[in-house]
């Protein structure tokens, strides 16, 4: 009886320690994400330093796409609909929130935590960088769209990167293997499409969009690393990117059995 009680206490203590390490890694990864992406840091330096080649690239892309937008109003209306409704950050965040609630319903607690922390951290870090950089949006004659706030990085581009990455890494295990390549293609094209609409509508510079992509990718990479570290803590195998973060999501009990964790 004493041995059984002691064993149970050890199992519970190990579970709590593992959960604390997992939470600390998630929060730590989210905090480090803002300064960990070397390509983003380099781009930020170039933007803040007003590097002339980058400014010419931004101005040239904005001018050419703005001329096209003025000459093709129907095409511009389609881009505005995609940017303001289909790929709007609010729309994508609602989709991620619904996914998180579904994970909670499936009792995939840690995967739900990863989804929520990644989405929230991405939004907060992007907003913080905007406030720090304070880059003005393009000022064009006869604009076809308007957007509030600062310009760098693009919130649309960053939200699209984090949101589609969350959807992919969570849902890939439940998608038939034959359809996974199509899911990747759809996600990549959507992220690229978001960036294109923001530049074509004249509300962001090209470098704003690239900055949003890089920063979003950095956030997802670091929080995904934290999740993989937790999997290693409980003895689960390292997953391939093509299999999603938690292949066990297809099972009846996504969360690991405390007894099995102890034995490992």
Coordinates of C-alpha atoms in Angstrom, one line a residue:
X1 CA 0.0 0.0 0.0
X2 CA 2.8 2.4 0.9
X3 CA 4.7 1.5 -2.2
X4 CA 1.7 2.1 -4.4
X5 CA 1.1 5.5 -2.8
X6 CA 4.8 6.4 -3.2
X7 CA 4.7 5.4 -6.8
X8 CA 1.6 7.5 -7.5
X9 CA 3.2 10.5 -5.8
X10 CA 6.3 10.1 -8.0
X11 CA 4.2 9.9 -11.1
X12 CA 2.3 13.1 -10.2
X13 CA 5.5 15.0 -9.4
X14 CA 7.1 14.0 -12.6
X15 CA 4.0 15.0 -14.5
X16 CA 3.9 18.4 -12.8
X17 CA 7.6 18.9 -13.5
X18 CA 7.2 18.0 -17.2
X19 CA 4.2 20.3 -17.5
X20 CA 6.1 23.2 -15.9
X21 CA 9.1 22.7 -18.3
X22 CA 6.7 22.6 -21.2
X23 CA 5.0 25.9 -20.1
X24 CA 8.4 27.6 -19.5
X25 CA 9.7 26.6 -22.9
X26 CA 6.5 27.9 -24.6
X27 CA 6.7 31.2 -22.9
X28 CA 10.4 31.5 -23.2
X29 CA 10.3 30.7 -26.9
X30 CA 7.6 33.4 -27.4
X31 CA 9.7 36.0 -25.6
X32 CA 12.8 35.2 -27.5
X33 CA 11.1 35.1 -30.9
X34 CA 11.3 38.9 -31.3
X35 CA 15.1 38.9 -31.4
X36 CA 15.9 35.4 -32.6
X37 CA 15.3 35.6 -36.4
X38 CA 18.6 36.7 -37.9
X39 CA 17.1 37.5 -41.3
X40 CA 14.4 39.6 -39.8
X41 CA 17.0 41.5 -37.6
X42 CA 19.1 42.2 -40.7
X43 CA 16.0 43.5 -42.6
X44 CA 15.1 45.6 -39.6
X45 CA 18.5 47.2 -39.6
X46 CA 18.2 48.0 -43.3
X47 CA 14.8 49.5 -42.9
X48 CA 15.9 51.6 -39.9
X49 CA 19.1 52.7 -41.7
X50 CA 17.1 53.7 -44.8
X51 CA 19.3 51.6 -47.0
X52 CA 18.9 53.2 -50.5
X53 CA 18.7 49.9 -52.6
X54 CA 15.9 48.7 -50.4
X55 CA 14.1 52.0 -50.6
X56 CA 14.3 52.0 -54.4
X57 CA 13.0 48.4 -54.4
X58 CA 10.1 49.4 -52.2
X59 CA 9.3 52.5 -54.1
X60 CA 9.5 50.8 -57.5
X61 CA 7.2 47.9 -56.5
X62 CA 4.7 50.3 -55.0
X63 CA 4.6 52.5 -58.0
X64 CA 4.2 49.7 -60.6
X65 CA 1.5 47.9 -58.7
X66 CA -0.4 51.1 -57.9
X67 CA -0.5 51.9 -61.6
X68 CA -1.9 48.5 -62.3
X69 CA -4.5 48.8 -59.5
X70 CA -5.7 52.1 -61.0
X71 CA -6.0 50.7 -64.5
X72 CA -7.9 47.6 -63.4
X73 CA -10.6 48.5 -60.8
X74 CA -12.3 45.0 -61.0
X75 CA -9.0 43.3 -60.2
X76 CA -8.4 45.8 -57.4
X77 CA -11.8 45.1 -55.9
X78 CA -11.0 41.4 -55.8
X79 CA -7.8 42.1 -54.0
X80 CA -9.6 44.3 -51.5
X81 CA -12.1 41.6 -50.8
X82 CA -9.4 39.0 -50.3
X83 CA -7.4 41.3 -48.0
X84 CA -10.3 42.7 -46.0
X85 CA -12.4 39.6 -45.6
X86 CA -10.8 36.2 -46.6
X87 CA -7.3 36.9 -45.4
X88 CA -8.1 39.6 -42.9
X89 CA -6.2 39.0 -39.5
X90 CA -9.5 38.9 -37.6
X91 CA -10.8 36.1 -39.9
X92 CA -7.6 34.1 -39.5
X93 CA -7.5 34.6 -35.8
X94 CA -11.1 33.4 -35.5
X95 CA -10.2 30.3 -37.4
X96 CA -7.3 29.6 -35.1
X97 CA -9.5 30.2 -32.1
X98 CA -12.0 27.6 -33.4
X99 CA -9.2 25.2 -33.9
X100 CA -8.0 25.7 -30.4
X101 CA -11.4 25.1 -29.0
X102 CA -11.6 21.9 -31.0
X103 CA -8.3 20.8 -29.6
X104 CA -9.6 21.4 -26.1
X105 CA -12.7 19.3 -26.9
X106 CA -10.3 16.5 -28.1
X107 CA -8.4 16.9 -24.8
X108 CA -5.2 17.7 -26.6
X109 CA -4.3 20.2 -23.9
X110 CA -0.7 21.0 -24.8
X111 CA -1.4 21.3 -28.5
X112 CA -4.2 23.7 -27.7
X113 CA -1.8 25.7 -25.6
X114 CA 0.8 25.7 -28.3
X115 CA -1.8 27.0 -30.8
X116 CA -3.0 29.8 -28.5
X117 CA 0.4 30.9 -27.4
X118 CA 1.8 31.0 -30.9
X119 CA -1.1 33.0 -32.2
X120 CA -1.1 35.5 -29.3
X121 CA 2.6 35.9 -29.2
X122 CA 2.7 36.5 -32.9
X123 CA 0.1 39.3 -32.6
X124 CA 1.8 41.0 -29.6
X125 CA 5.3 40.8 -31.0
X126 CA 4.2 42.2 -34.4
X127 CA 2.4 45.1 -32.6
X128 CA 5.4 45.8 -30.4
X129 CA 7.8 46.0 -33.4
X130 CA 5.4 48.3 -35.3
X131 CA 5.4 50.7 -32.3
X132 CA 9.2 50.6 -31.9
X133 CA 10.0 51.1 -35.6
X134 CA 7.2 53.6 -36.4
X135 CA 7.6 53.3 -40.1
X136 CA 5.1 55.3 -42.2
X137 CA 2.9 53.6 -44.8
X138 CA 3.2 54.4 -48.5
X139 CA 1.8 57.8 -49.5
X140 CA 0.4 57.5 -53.0
X141 CA -1.7 59.8 -55.2
X142 CA -5.2 58.6 -55.7
X143 CA -4.9 55.6 -53.2
X144 CA -7.1 52.6 -53.8
X145 CA -7.1 51.5 -50.1
X146 CA -6.4 52.8 -46.6
X147 CA -5.0 51.2 -43.5
X148 CA -4.4 52.6 -40.0
X149 CA -1.3 52.4 -37.9
X150 CA 2.4 51.9 -38.7
X151 CA 3.8 49.9 -41.6
X152 CA 6.6 47.6 -40.5
X153 CA 6.1 44.7 -40.3
X154 CA 2.9 43.9 -42.1
X155 CA 0.4 42.5 -39.6
X156 CA -1.5 40.8 -42.4
X157 CA 1.6 39.0 -43.6
X158 CA 2.7 38.0 -40.1
X159 CA -0.8 36.8 -39.1
X160 CA -1.1 34.8 -42.3
X161 CA 2.2 33.1 -41.7
X162 CA 1.5 32.1 -38.1
X163 CA -2.1 31.2 -38.7
X164 CA -1.5 28.9 -41.7
X165 CA 1.5 27.4 -40.0
X166 CA -0.7 26.6 -36.9
X167 CA -3.4 25.1 -39.1
X168 CA -0.9 23.0 -41.0
X169 CA 1.1 21.7 -38.1
X170 CA -2.0 20.8 -36.1
X171 CA -4.2 19.3 -38.8
X172 CA -1.7 17.4 -41.0
X173 CA -2.1 14.2 -38.9
X174 CA -5.8 14.0 -39.7
X175 CA -5.3 14.8 -43.4
X176 CA -4.8 11.8 -45.8
X177 CA -1.2 11.6 -46.8
X178 CA -2.1 12.0 -50.5
X179 CA -3.6 15.4 -49.7
X180 CA -0.9 16.8 -47.6
X181 CA 1.2 18.3 -50.5
X182 CA -2.0 20.1 -51.6
X183 CA -2.4 21.5 -48.1
X184 CA 1.2 22.8 -48.1
X185 CA 0.7 24.4 -51.5
X186 CA -2.5 26.1 -50.5
X187 CA -1.0 27.5 -47.3
X188 CA 2.1 28.8 -49.1
X189 CA 0.1 30.4 -51.9
X190 CA -2.2 32.0 -49.3
X191 CA 0.6 33.5 -47.4
X192 CA 2.3 34.8 -50.6
X193 CA -1.1 36.1 -51.8
X194 CA -1.7 38.0 -48.6
X195 CA 1.7 39.8 -49.0
X196 CA 0.9 40.6 -52.7
X197 CA -2.5 42.1 -51.9
X198 CA -1.0 44.4 -49.3
X199 CA 1.7 45.8 -51.6
X200 CA -0.7 45.9 -54.6
X201 CA -3.3 47.9 -52.6
X202 CA -0.6 50.4 -51.6
X203 CA -0.9 50.0 -47.9
X204 CA 2.5 48.3 -47.3
X205 CA 6.0 48.4 -48.7
X206 CA 7.4 45.2 -50.1
X207 CA 10.0 45.0 -47.2
X208 CA 7.1 45.3 -44.7
X209 CA 5.6 42.1 -46.1
X210 CA 8.9 40.3 -46.1
X211 CA 9.4 41.4 -42.5
X212 CA 6.0 40.0 -41.5
X213 CA 6.8 36.7 -43.1
X214 CA 10.2 36.4 -41.4
X215 CA 9.0 37.4 -38.0
X216 CA 6.0 35.1 -38.2
X217 CA 8.2 32.2 -39.2
X218 CA 10.5 32.9 -36.3
X219 CA 7.7 32.8 -33.8
X220 CA 6.3 29.5 -35.2
X221 CA 9.8 27.9 -35.3
X222 CA 10.6 28.7 -31.7
X223 CA 7.3 27.7 -30.2
X224 CA 7.3 24.5 -32.3
X225 CA 10.8 23.8 -30.9
X226 CA 9.4 24.1 -27.4
X227 CA 6.6 21.6 -28.3
X228 CA 9.2 19.2 -29.6
X229 CA 11.2 19.6 -26.5
X230 CA 8.2 18.6 -24.4
X231 CA 7.6 15.5 -26.6
X232 CA 11.2 14.5 -25.9
X233 CA 10.7 15.0 -22.2
X234 CA 7.9 12.4 -22.2
X235 CA 9.7 10.0 -24.5
X236 CA 7.8 10.5 -27.6
X237 CA 9.5 10.3 -31.0
X238 CA 10.6 13.3 -33.0
X239 CA 8.1 14.1 -35.7
X240 CA 8.7 14.9 -39.3
X241 CA 7.4 18.3 -40.5
X242 CA 5.2 16.5 -43.0
X243 CA 3.4 14.6 -40.1
X244 CA 2.5 17.7 -38.1
X245 CA 3.4 18.4 -34.5
X246 CA 1.5 15.6 -32.9
X247 CA 0.7 12.5 -35.0
X248 CA -1.1 11.1 -31.9
X249 CA -4.0 13.5 -32.6
X250 CA -5.6 10.8 -34.7
X251 CA -6.0 8.5 -31.7
X252 CA -8.7 8.5 -29.1
X253 CA -6.4 10.0 -26.4
X254 CA -3.9 12.5 -27.8
X255 CA -2.4 13.2 -24.3
X256 CA 0.2 10.7 -23.1
X257 CA -0.8 8.2 -20.4
X258 CA 0.9 9.1 -17.1
X259 CA 1.7 5.4 -16.4
X260 CA 3.4 5.0 -19.8
X261 CA 5.3 8.3 -19.2
X262 CA 6.6 7.0 -15.9
X263 CA 7.7 3.6 -17.4
X264 CA 9.7 5.3 -20.1

